[in-house]
mmCIF file of C-alpha atoms and ligand atoms in Angstrom:
data_model
loop_
_atom_site.group_PDB
_atom_site.id
_atom_site.type_symbol
_atom_site.label_atom_id
_atom_site.label_comp_id
_atom_site.label_asym_id
_atom_site.label_seq_id
_atom_site.Cartn_x
_atom_site.Cartn_y
_atom_site.Cartn_z
ATOM 1 C CA MET R 1 -3.532 -22.176 -28.841
ATOM 2 C CA LEU R 2 -1.163 -20.617 -26.622
ATOM 3 C CA ASN R 3 -3.932 -19.365 -24.740
ATOM 4 C CA GLU R 4 -6.262 -22.832 -24.551
ATOM 5 C CA LEU R 5 -2.694 -24.288 -22.980
ATOM 6 C CA LYS R 6 -2.839 -21.667 -20.326
ATOM 7 C CA THR R 7 -6.262 -22.557 -19.721
ATOM 8 C CA THR R 8 -5.663 -26.441 -19.202
ATOM 9 C CA ASN R 9 -2.650 -25.650 -17.169
ATOM 10 C CA GLU R 10 -4.351 -23.669 -14.394
ATOM 11 C CA GLU R 11 -7.196 -25.923 -14.460
ATOM 12 C CA GLU R 12 -4.853 -28.398 -13.959
ATOM 13 C CA LEU R 13 -3.023 -26.835 -11.088
ATOM 14 C CA TYR R 14 -6.350 -26.394 -9.348
ATOM 15 C CA GLU R 15 -7.744 -29.545 -9.884
ATOM 16 C CA GLY R 16 -5.024 -31.298 -7.653
ATOM 17 C CA GLU R 17 -6.023 -29.471 -4.816
ATOM 18 C CA SER R 18 -7.846 -30.865 -2.208
ATOM 19 C CA ILE R 19 -8.472 -27.720 -0.123
ATOM 20 C CA SER R 20 -11.264 -25.747 -2.225
ATOM 21 C CA GLN R 21 -9.927 -22.113 -2.537
ATOM 22 C CA ASP R 22 -11.976 -19.557 -3.660
ATOM 23 C CA VAL R 23 -10.151 -18.422 -6.587
ATOM 24 C CA ASP R 24 -13.078 -16.725 -7.545
ATOM 25 C CA ASP R 25 -12.782 -13.631 -6.162
ATOM 26 C CA ALA R 26 -9.006 -14.047 -5.400
ATOM 27 C CA LEU R 27 -7.255 -10.830 -5.994
ATOM 28 C CA ILE R 28 -3.716 -11.517 -5.534
ATOM 29 C CA THR R 29 -2.358 -15.177 -6.178
ATOM 30 C CA CYS R 30 1.070 -16.513 -5.396
ATOM 31 C CA ASP R 31 1.626 -19.506 -6.901
ATOM 32 C CA SER R 32 5.070 -21.607 -5.708
ATOM 33 C CA LEU R 33 6.489 -18.339 -5.512
ATOM 34 C CA VAL R 34 10.821 -19.085 -5.056
ATOM 35 C CA LYS R 35 12.595 -15.618 -4.769
ATOM 36 C CA ILE R 36 16.456 -16.360 -5.189
ATOM 37 C CA PHE R 37 19.257 -13.645 -3.857
ATOM 38 C CA LYS R 38 22.576 -14.405 -5.577
ATOM 39 C CA THR R 39 25.267 -12.642 -3.521
ATOM 40 C CA ASP R 40 28.816 -13.183 -4.319
ATOM 41 C CA GLU R 41 29.713 -16.638 -3.640
ATOM 42 C CA ILE R 42 26.384 -17.922 -1.991
ATOM 43 C CA GLU R 43 22.404 -17.753 -3.378
ATOM 44 C CA VAL R 44 19.643 -17.239 -0.491
ATOM 45 C CA MET R 45 16.772 -18.844 -1.127
ATOM 46 C CA ALA R 46 14.028 -16.238 0.544
ATOM 47 C CA LEU R 47 10.921 -18.092 -0.644
ATOM 48 C CA GLN R 48 10.676 -21.409 -0.898
ATOM 49 C CA GLY R 49 7.512 -22.246 -2.948
ATOM 50 C CA LEU R 50 4.985 -19.757 -1.390
ATOM 51 C CA ASP R 51 1.834 -20.635 -2.126
ATOM 52 C CA MET R 52 -0.829 -17.922 -0.911
ATOM 53 C CA VAL R 53 -4.704 -16.383 -1.882
ATOM 54 C CA ILE R 54 -5.464 -13.209 -0.808
ATOM 55 C CA LYS R 55 -9.138 -12.016 -1.465
ATOM 56 C CA ARG R 56 -10.582 -8.407 -2.668
ATOM 57 C CA GLY R 57 -10.824 -6.579 0.377
ATOM 58 C CA GLU R 58 -8.923 -8.568 2.947
ATOM 59 C CA PHE R 59 -7.205 -7.392 5.989
ATOM 60 C CA LEU R 60 -4.287 -9.347 6.718
ATOM 61 C CA SER R 61 -1.214 -9.500 8.807
ATOM 62 C CA VAL R 62 2.250 -11.536 7.559
ATOM 63 C CA ILE R 63 4.289 -12.930 10.508
ATOM 64 C CA GLY R 64 7.496 -14.369 11.047
ATOM 65 C CA LYS R 65 11.063 -14.291 12.203
ATOM 66 C CA SER R 66 13.433 -11.864 11.014
ATOM 67 C CA GLY R 67 14.580 -13.254 7.429
ATOM 68 C CA SER R 68 11.738 -15.190 7.010
ATOM 69 C CA GLY R 69 11.000 -14.269 3.613
ATOM 70 C CA LYS R 70 8.238 -10.828 4.692
ATOM 71 C CA SER R 71 9.733 -8.103 2.774
ATOM 72 C CA THR R 72 10.613 -10.065 -0.021
ATOM 73 C CA LEU R 73 6.720 -11.142 -0.116
ATOM 74 C CA MET R 74 5.553 -7.303 0.207
ATOM 75 C CA ASN R 75 8.010 -6.284 -2.925
ATOM 76 C CA ILE R 76 7.001 -9.376 -5.672
ATOM 77 C CA ILE R 77 3.622 -8.096 -4.241
ATOM 78 C CA GLY R 78 4.389 -4.603 -4.867
ATOM 79 C CA GLY R 79 6.284 -5.107 -8.381
ATOM 80 C CA LEU R 80 9.688 -4.124 -6.708
ATOM 81 C CA GLU R 81 11.108 -7.645 -6.977
ATOM 82 C CA LYS R 82 10.584 -10.601 -9.347
ATOM 83 C CA PRO R 83 9.961 -14.026 -8.341
ATOM 84 C CA SER R 84 12.961 -16.223 -9.674
ATOM 85 C CA ALA R 85 10.219 -18.596 -10.431
ATOM 86 C CA GLY R 86 6.416 -19.216 -9.437
ATOM 87 C CA ARG R 87 3.768 -16.864 -10.433
ATOM 88 C CA ILE R 88 1.912 -13.967 -9.384
ATOM 89 C CA VAL R 89 -1.481 -13.263 -10.478
ATOM 90 C CA VAL R 90 -2.514 -9.404 -9.472
ATOM 91 C CA ASP R 91 -6.196 -9.053 -10.674
ATOM 92 C CA GLY R 92 -6.297 -11.767 -13.247
ATOM 93 C CA LYS R 93 -2.628 -10.273 -14.768
ATOM 94 C CA ASN R 94 0.616 -12.371 -14.268
ATOM 95 C CA LEU R 95 3.081 -9.805 -13.217
ATOM 96 C CA SER R 96 6.004 -11.548 -14.844
ATOM 97 C CA GLU R 97 4.117 -11.215 -18.391
ATOM 98 C CA PHE R 98 3.711 -7.081 -17.354
ATOM 99 C CA SER R 99 6.192 -4.643 -20.001
ATOM 100 C CA GLU R 100 8.576 -2.252 -18.128
ATOM 101 C CA LYS R 101 5.841 0.756 -18.789
ATOM 102 C CA GLU R 102 3.304 -1.427 -17.608
ATOM 103 C CA MET R 103 4.799 -2.475 -14.751
ATOM 104 C CA ILE R 104 5.587 1.262 -13.625
ATOM 105 C CA ARG R 105 1.879 1.847 -13.821
ATOM 106 C CA TYR R 106 0.997 -0.610 -11.798
ATOM 107 C CA ARG R 107 3.576 0.600 -8.820
ATOM 108 C CA LYS R 108 1.586 3.649 -9.137
ATOM 109 C CA GLU R 109 -1.749 2.728 -9.379
ATOM 110 C CA THR R 110 -2.606 -0.520 -8.159
ATOM 111 C CA VAL R 111 -0.379 -0.543 -4.923
ATOM 112 C CA GLY R 112 0.555 2.408 -2.166
ATOM 113 C CA PHE R 113 3.509 1.484 -0.179
ATOM 114 C CA VAL R 114 3.683 2.520 3.463
ATOM 115 C CA TRP R 115 7.650 1.577 4.822
ATOM 116 C CA GLN R 116 8.934 1.537 8.311
ATOM 117 C CA LYS R 117 11.598 4.059 7.489
ATOM 118 C CA SER R 118 9.554 7.500 7.653
ATOM 119 C CA SER R 119 12.648 8.946 4.796
ATOM 120 C CA ARG R 120 11.102 6.558 2.772
ATOM 121 C CA ASN R 121 7.981 7.293 2.546
ATOM 122 C CA LEU R 122 7.844 10.947 2.927
ATOM 123 C CA PHE R 123 10.229 14.039 1.239
ATOM 124 C CA GLY R 124 11.456 16.272 4.242
ATOM 125 C CA TYR R 125 11.212 19.245 2.167
ATOM 126 C CA LEU R 126 7.725 19.126 1.723
ATOM 127 C CA THR R 127 4.893 19.424 4.095
ATOM 128 C CA ALA R 128 2.253 17.110 4.601
ATOM 129 C CA THR R 129 0.190 18.458 1.564
ATOM 130 C CA GLU R 130 2.509 18.694 -0.935
ATOM 131 C CA ASN R 131 3.965 15.272 0.038
ATOM 132 C CA ILE R 132 -0.003 13.727 -0.887
ATOM 133 C CA GLU R 133 0.071 16.153 -3.511
ATOM 134 C CA ALA R 134 3.287 15.177 -5.584
ATOM 135 C CA ALA R 135 2.305 11.443 -4.950
ATOM 136 C CA MET R 136 -0.056 12.356 -7.759
ATOM 137 C CA ASN R 137 2.076 13.878 -9.828
ATOM 138 C CA PHE R 138 2.508 12.717 -13.411
ATOM 139 C CA THR R 139 -1.681 11.558 -13.404
ATOM 140 C CA LYS R 140 -4.670 13.137 -15.215
ATOM 141 C CA ARG R 141 -5.415 15.215 -12.335
ATOM 142 C CA SER R 142 -5.533 19.494 -12.338
ATOM 143 C CA HIS R 143 -4.006 20.742 -9.886
ATOM 144 C CA LYS R 144 -6.849 21.922 -8.081
ATOM 145 C CA GLN R 145 -7.964 18.034 -7.781
ATOM 146 C CA ARG R 146 -4.612 16.781 -6.159
ATOM 147 C CA HIS R 147 -5.269 19.665 -3.540
ATOM 148 C CA GLU R 148 -8.814 18.635 -2.952
ATOM 149 C CA LYS R 149 -7.801 15.024 -2.815
ATOM 150 C CA ALA R 150 -4.690 15.632 -0.379
ATOM 151 C CA LEU R 151 -7.168 17.309 1.836
ATOM 152 C CA GLU R 152 -9.554 14.925 1.644
ATOM 153 C CA LEU R 153 -6.343 11.935 2.765
ATOM 154 C CA LEU R 154 -5.152 14.256 5.355
ATOM 155 C CA GLU R 155 -8.465 14.099 7.023
ATOM 156 C CA MET R 156 -9.140 10.774 6.473
ATOM 157 C CA VAL R 157 -6.078 9.807 8.188
ATOM 158 C CA GLY R 158 -6.882 12.576 11.128
ATOM 159 C CA MET R 159 -3.868 14.828 10.371
ATOM 160 C CA SER R 160 -5.543 17.919 8.574
ATOM 161 C CA HIS R 161 -4.520 20.186 11.280
ATOM 162 C CA LYS R 162 -0.657 19.517 10.499
ATOM 163 C CA ALA R 163 -1.589 20.040 6.572
ATOM 164 C CA ASN R 164 1.542 22.564 6.421
ATOM 165 C CA SER R 165 3.545 21.204 9.010
ATOM 166 C CA TYR R 166 6.916 19.137 7.786
ATOM 167 C CA PRO R 167 7.929 15.897 8.185
ATOM 168 C CA GLY R 168 10.609 17.020 10.605
ATOM 169 C CA GLN R 169 7.507 19.420 12.972
ATOM 170 C CA MET R 170 5.701 15.629 13.435
ATOM 171 C CA SER R 171 6.079 12.905 15.750
ATOM 172 C CA GLY R 172 7.361 9.144 14.087
ATOM 173 C CA GLY R 173 3.238 8.246 14.450
ATOM 174 C CA GLU R 174 2.007 11.818 12.674
ATOM 175 C CA GLN R 175 4.487 10.923 9.760
ATOM 176 C CA GLN R 176 3.321 7.282 9.544
ATOM 177 C CA ARG R 177 -0.220 8.724 9.198
ATOM 178 C CA ILE R 178 0.989 11.053 6.364
ATOM 179 C CA ALA R 179 2.812 8.381 4.640
ATOM 180 C CA ILE R 180 -0.827 6.523 4.937
ATOM 181 C CA ALA R 181 -2.232 9.374 3.078
ATOM 182 C CA VAL R 182 0.681 9.227 0.883
ATOM 183 C CA ALA R 183 0.197 5.793 -0.013
ATOM 184 C CA LEU R 184 -3.902 6.107 -0.793
ATOM 185 C CA ALA R 185 -3.071 8.801 -3.286
ATOM 186 C CA ASN R 186 -3.733 7.293 -6.511
ATOM 187 C CA ASP R 187 -6.614 5.173 -4.996
ATOM 188 C CA PRO R 188 -4.886 1.661 -5.131
ATOM 189 C CA GLN R 189 -6.550 -1.554 -4.711
ATOM 190 C CA ILE R 190 -3.529 -2.678 -2.181
ATOM 191 C CA LEU R 191 -2.213 -0.887 0.417
ATOM 192 C CA LEU R 192 0.626 -2.792 1.301
ATOM 193 C CA ALA R 193 2.783 -1.990 4.595
ATOM 194 C CA ASP R 194 5.820 -3.271 5.656
ATOM 195 C CA GLU R 195 6.701 -2.994 9.437
ATOM 196 C CA PRO R 196 4.908 0.468 9.268
ATOM 197 C CA THR R 197 4.796 0.665 13.002
ATOM 198 C CA GLY R 198 8.231 -0.671 13.760
ATOM 199 C CA ALA R 199 9.801 2.614 15.015
ATOM 200 C CA VAL R 200 6.731 3.876 17.304
ATOM 201 C CA ASP R 201 5.636 3.103 20.970
ATOM 202 C CA SER R 202 3.005 0.660 21.067
ATOM 203 C CA LYS R 203 0.255 3.356 21.934
ATOM 204 C CA THR R 204 1.061 4.806 18.623
ATOM 205 C CA SER R 205 1.295 1.489 16.992
ATOM 206 C CA ALA R 206 -2.377 0.251 17.895
ATOM 207 C CA TYR R 207 -3.815 3.533 16.539
ATOM 208 C CA ILE R 208 -2.602 3.267 12.887
ATOM 209 C CA GLN R 209 -3.459 -0.562 13.244
ATOM 210 C CA ASP R 210 -6.811 0.793 13.990
ATOM 211 C CA LEU R 211 -6.647 3.298 11.241
ATOM 212 C CA PHE R 212 -5.562 0.596 8.408
ATOM 213 C CA ARG R 213 -8.956 -1.349 9.810
ATOM 214 C CA LYS R 214 -10.777 1.530 9.712
ATOM 215 C CA LEU R 215 -9.401 2.401 5.710
ATOM 216 C CA ASN R 216 -9.827 -1.548 5.019
ATOM 217 C CA ARG R 217 -13.607 -1.174 5.992
ATOM 218 C CA GLU R 218 -14.762 2.344 4.327
ATOM 219 C CA LEU R 219 -12.081 2.036 1.169
ATOM 220 C CA HIS R 220 -12.418 -1.508 0.645
ATOM 221 C CA VAL R 221 -8.545 -1.281 0.042
ATOM 222 C CA THR R 222 -6.908 -4.955 0.554
ATOM 223 C CA VAL R 223 -4.395 -3.888 3.419
ATOM 224 C CA ILE R 224 -0.928 -6.226 4.238
ATOM 225 C CA ILE R 225 0.687 -5.623 7.023
ATOM 226 C CA VAL R 226 3.809 -6.996 8.066
ATOM 227 C CA THR R 227 4.722 -7.143 11.676
ATOM 228 C CA HIS R 228 6.658 -8.184 14.322
ATOM 229 C CA ASP R 229 3.838 -7.097 16.965
ATOM 230 C CA MET R 230 1.960 -10.160 17.816
ATOM 231 C CA LYS R 231 -0.650 -7.974 19.778
ATOM 232 C CA LEU R 232 -1.094 -5.877 16.345
ATOM 233 C CA ALA R 233 -1.485 -8.713 14.057
ATOM 234 C CA ASP R 234 -4.221 -10.033 16.075
ATOM 235 C CA LYS R 235 -6.294 -6.757 15.237
ATOM 236 C CA THR R 236 -6.180 -7.945 11.563
ATOM 237 C CA ASP R 237 -8.659 -10.686 10.193
ATOM 238 C CA ARG R 238 -5.828 -12.920 9.335
ATOM 239 C CA VAL R 239 -2.577 -13.751 10.188
ATOM 240 C CA VAL R 240 -0.647 -15.641 7.985
ATOM 241 C CA MET R 241 2.985 -16.696 9.354
ATOM 242 C CA ILE R 242 5.868 -17.391 7.205
ATOM 243 C CA SER R 243 8.707 -19.547 8.210
ATOM 244 C CA ASP R 244 11.594 -20.565 5.428
ATOM 245 C CA GLY R 245 9.801 -18.875 2.943
ATOM 246 C CA LYS R 246 6.907 -20.549 3.399
ATOM 247 C CA ILE R 247 3.497 -20.111 4.836
ATOM 248 C CA SER R 248 3.231 -22.283 8.045
ATOM 249 C CA THR R 249 0.306 -21.349 9.868
ATOM 250 C CA GLU R 250 -2.887 -19.450 9.462
ATOM 251 C CA LYS R 251 -5.039 -17.450 11.617
ATOM 252 C CA ILE R 252 -8.474 -16.349 10.716
ATOM 253 C CA MET R 253 -10.988 -14.044 12.971
ATOM 254 C CA LYS R 254 -13.779 -15.696 13.886
ATOM 255 C CA GLU R 255 -16.643 -14.648 11.799
ATOM 256 C CA GLN R 256 -18.845 -13.425 14.555
ATOM 257 C CA TYR R 257 -15.982 -10.964 16.168
ATOM 258 C CA LYS R 258 -15.516 -9.427 12.685
ATOM 259 C CA SER R 259 -18.713 -6.927 12.921
ATOM 260 C CA LYS R 260 -18.197 -6.822 16.606
ATOM 261 C CA PHE R 261 -14.020 -6.190 16.564
ATOM 262 C CA ASP R 262 -14.337 -1.877 15.861
ATOM 263 C CA ALA R 263 -16.456 -1.408 19.024
ATOM 264 C CA MET R 264 -14.161 -3.508 21.273
ATOM 265 C CA GLU R 265 -11.650 -2.405 23.597
ATOM 266 C CA ASP R 266 -7.736 -2.180 23.226
ATOM 267 C CA ASP R 267 -7.273 -4.753 26.038
ATOM 268 C CA TYR R 268 -9.614 -7.402 25.279
ATOM 269 C CA ASP R 269 -8.708 -11.067 26.265
ATOM 270 C CA MET R 270 -10.324 -13.289 24.183
ATOM 271 C CA ASP R 271 -9.221 -16.014 21.805
ATOM 272 C CA VAL R 272 -10.901 -14.137 18.231
ATOM 273 C CA HIS R 273 -9.259 -16.461 16.169
ATOM 274 C CA GLU R 274 -8.838 -20.017 14.584
ATOM 275 C CA VAL R 275 -5.468 -21.149 14.108
ATOM 276 C CA PHE R 276 -4.853 -23.342 11.406
ATOM 277 C CA SER R 277 -1.745 -25.206 9.904
ATOM 278 C CA VAL R 278 -1.214 -24.835 5.918
ATOM 279 C CA MET R 279 -1.017 -27.462 3.519
ATOM 280 C CA ASP R 280 1.350 -26.915 0.501
ATOM 281 C CA LYS R 281 0.174 -28.103 -2.750
ATOM 282 C CA ALA R 282 2.080 -31.566 -2.318
ATOM 283 C CA HIS R 283 -0.037 -31.662 1.059
ATOM 284 C CA ARG R 284 3.092 -30.907 3.035
ATOM 285 C CA VAL R 285 1.989 -29.920 6.551
ATOM 286 C CA GLN R 286 4.526 -28.081 8.900
ATOM 287 C CA LEU R 287 4.509 -28.895 12.618
ATOM 288 C CA SER R 288 5.297 -26.311 15.339
ATOM 289 C CA ASN R 289 8.522 -26.957 17.537
ATOM 290 C CA GLU R 290 5.916 -26.226 20.303
ATOM 291 C CA MET R 291 3.423 -29.159 18.770
ATOM 292 C CA LEU R 292 6.574 -32.097 18.684
ATOM 293 C CA LYS R 293 7.748 -30.960 22.243
ATOM 294 C CA ALA R 294 4.124 -31.656 23.533
ATOM 295 C CA ALA R 295 3.824 -34.888 21.333
ATOM 296 C CA GLY R 296 6.997 -36.414 22.584
ATOM 297 C CA ILE R 297 8.328 -36.614 19.179
ATOM 298 C CA ASP R 298 11.914 -36.354 19.158
ATOM 299 C CA SER R 299 13.190 -37.965 15.733
ATOM 300 C CA ASN R 300 12.353 -37.173 11.834
ATOM 301 C CA LYS R 301 9.459 -40.018 11.808
ATOM 302 C CA VAL R 302 6.294 -40.003 12.681
ATOM 303 C CA LYS R 303 3.245 -42.349 11.835
ATOM 304 C CA ILE R 304 0.111 -41.227 10.777
ATOM 305 C CA THR R 305 -2.976 -43.415 11.934
ATOM 306 C CA MET R 306 -6.797 -43.153 11.430
ATOM 307 C CA GLU R 307 -9.262 -42.804 13.864
ATOM 308 C CA ASP R 308 -12.584 -42.624 13.699
ATOM 309 C CA GLY R 309 -12.023 -40.156 11.019
ATOM 310 C CA LYS R 310 -9.193 -38.139 12.283
ATOM 311 C CA LEU R 311 -5.207 -38.493 11.658
ATOM 312 C CA ILE R 312 -3.209 -39.183 14.605
ATOM 313 C CA ILE R 313 0.680 -38.425 14.456
ATOM 314 C CA VAL R 314 2.604 -40.090 16.684
ATOM 315 C CA GLY R 315 6.513 -40.252 16.930
ATOM 316 C CA GLU R 316 8.355 -43.431 15.737
ATOM 317 C CA ASN R 317 9.425 -44.213 19.709
ATOM 318 C CA SER R 318 5.753 -43.794 21.245
ATOM 319 C CA SER R 319 4.165 -46.861 22.550
ATOM 320 C CA HIS R 320 0.619 -45.350 21.652
HETATM 321 P P1 LIG I 401 12.187 -10.287 5.932
HETATM 322 O O1 LIG I 401 11.505 -9.244 5.994
HETATM 323 O O2 LIG I 401 11.026 -11.622 6.898
HETATM 324 O O3 LIG I 401 13.122 -10.215 7.553
HETATM 325 P P2 LIG I 401 13.472 -10.764 4.307
HETATM 326 O O4 LIG I 401 12.471 -10.728 2.923
HETATM 327 O O5 LIG I 401 13.986 -9.296 4.085
HETATM 328 O O6 LIG I 401 12.916 -11.177 5.068
HETATM 329 O O7 LIG I 401 15.093 -11.400 3.452
HETATM 330 C C1 LIG I 401 14.716 -13.131 3.632
HETATM 331 C C2 LIG I 401 16.109 -13.447 3.261
HETATM 332 O O8 LIG I 401 16.671 -13.149 1.885
HETATM 333 C C3 LIG I 401 17.045 -13.236 4.437
HETATM 334 O O9 LIG I 401 18.176 -14.244 4.226
HETATM 335 C C4 LIG I 401 17.885 -12.029 3.957
HETATM 336 O O10 LIG I 401 18.705 -12.032 4.286
HETATM 337 C C5 LIG I 401 17.812 -12.331 2.031
HETATM 338 N N1 LIG I 401 17.526 -11.339 1.172
HETATM 339 C C6 LIG I 401 16.586 -10.190 1.113
HETATM 340 N N2 LIG I 401 16.757 -9.336 0.154
HETATM 341 C C7 LIG I 401 18.095 -9.408 -0.411
HETATM 342 C C8 LIG I 401 19.297 -9.180 -1.184
HETATM 343 N N3 LIG I 401 18.871 -7.616 -2.165
HETATM 344 N N4 LIG I 401 20.198 -9.514 -1.692
HETATM 345 C C9 LIG I 401 20.763 -10.520 -0.784
HETATM 346 N N5 LIG I 401 19.591 -11.447 -0.048
HETATM 347 C C10 LIG I 401 18.580 -10.814 0.505
HETATM 348 MG MG1 LIG I 402 11.591 -7.322 6.554
#
């Protein structure tokens, strides 16, 4: 009975949507996610009803101003935070229904994390190989299997030559490459990276971003990267912009560029993405300050009319 009830609710949920979403191959579904942080007297609403569907195998970046809710979203997807309201479903499972034990397993086996601070990614007293092996502790793999897997991953991230080095003997970029290998140790379905290149120079950042692309293509792992750097974000297939705890805009790489992209030079000067505004479940769309300014809209009321099958938005004081 309970199951029946759930199915009906789910159907209703998607029925009301005007945008067709490919729910079938969804790996991650964020459904009206709300996250409220309470500190002393104040409450901060970090996510304000965020809706998003991420497909299996996507290579996606999340951008947005500091404090817009990017890390909160990553932590919820990674099972480190629970939403205050709304639902997060990963691979058909509602994370809120996980027991403590299932959640620990999810964090260990389904997701891999790469953080900005290398001290959060790596143990300073272990070598590169040992760091990767340590990530496989408490798995069924034998020591030999762990060691072989570690060497395989080191090669994949181009760090075989530093197998026996300690993090302190590596550059920031090299440490992040080891961190990526650590994150992949248990073959996660999802690789989450929260500003992974925030502390390295731009050339190294570009290299690491290309590495994420390669891993996405070769391992079919779904990659979600939070970045401040628009140039790095533009190297991903989809760029999702968060503002005030909701998705406001999406940029999707044009189909014809996806396959060509690997071969491209670093300094391409092309518009490879198409930009979309995102409509929420109640059909609200956010207009950017730039759009409003360009259209001369300076009050909180607009007129929406239909012309030739197109919706036209004009300011209340506009003469047109
Ligand atoms: P971003 O990663 O985009 O910079 P965050 O997700 O870290 O943003 O934060 C979103 C909002 O939630 C901010 O206003 C931040 O101060 C607040 N916030 C995040 N984590 C906590 C926390 N643990 N306790 C209180 N407030 C928090
Ligand atoms: Mg953050």
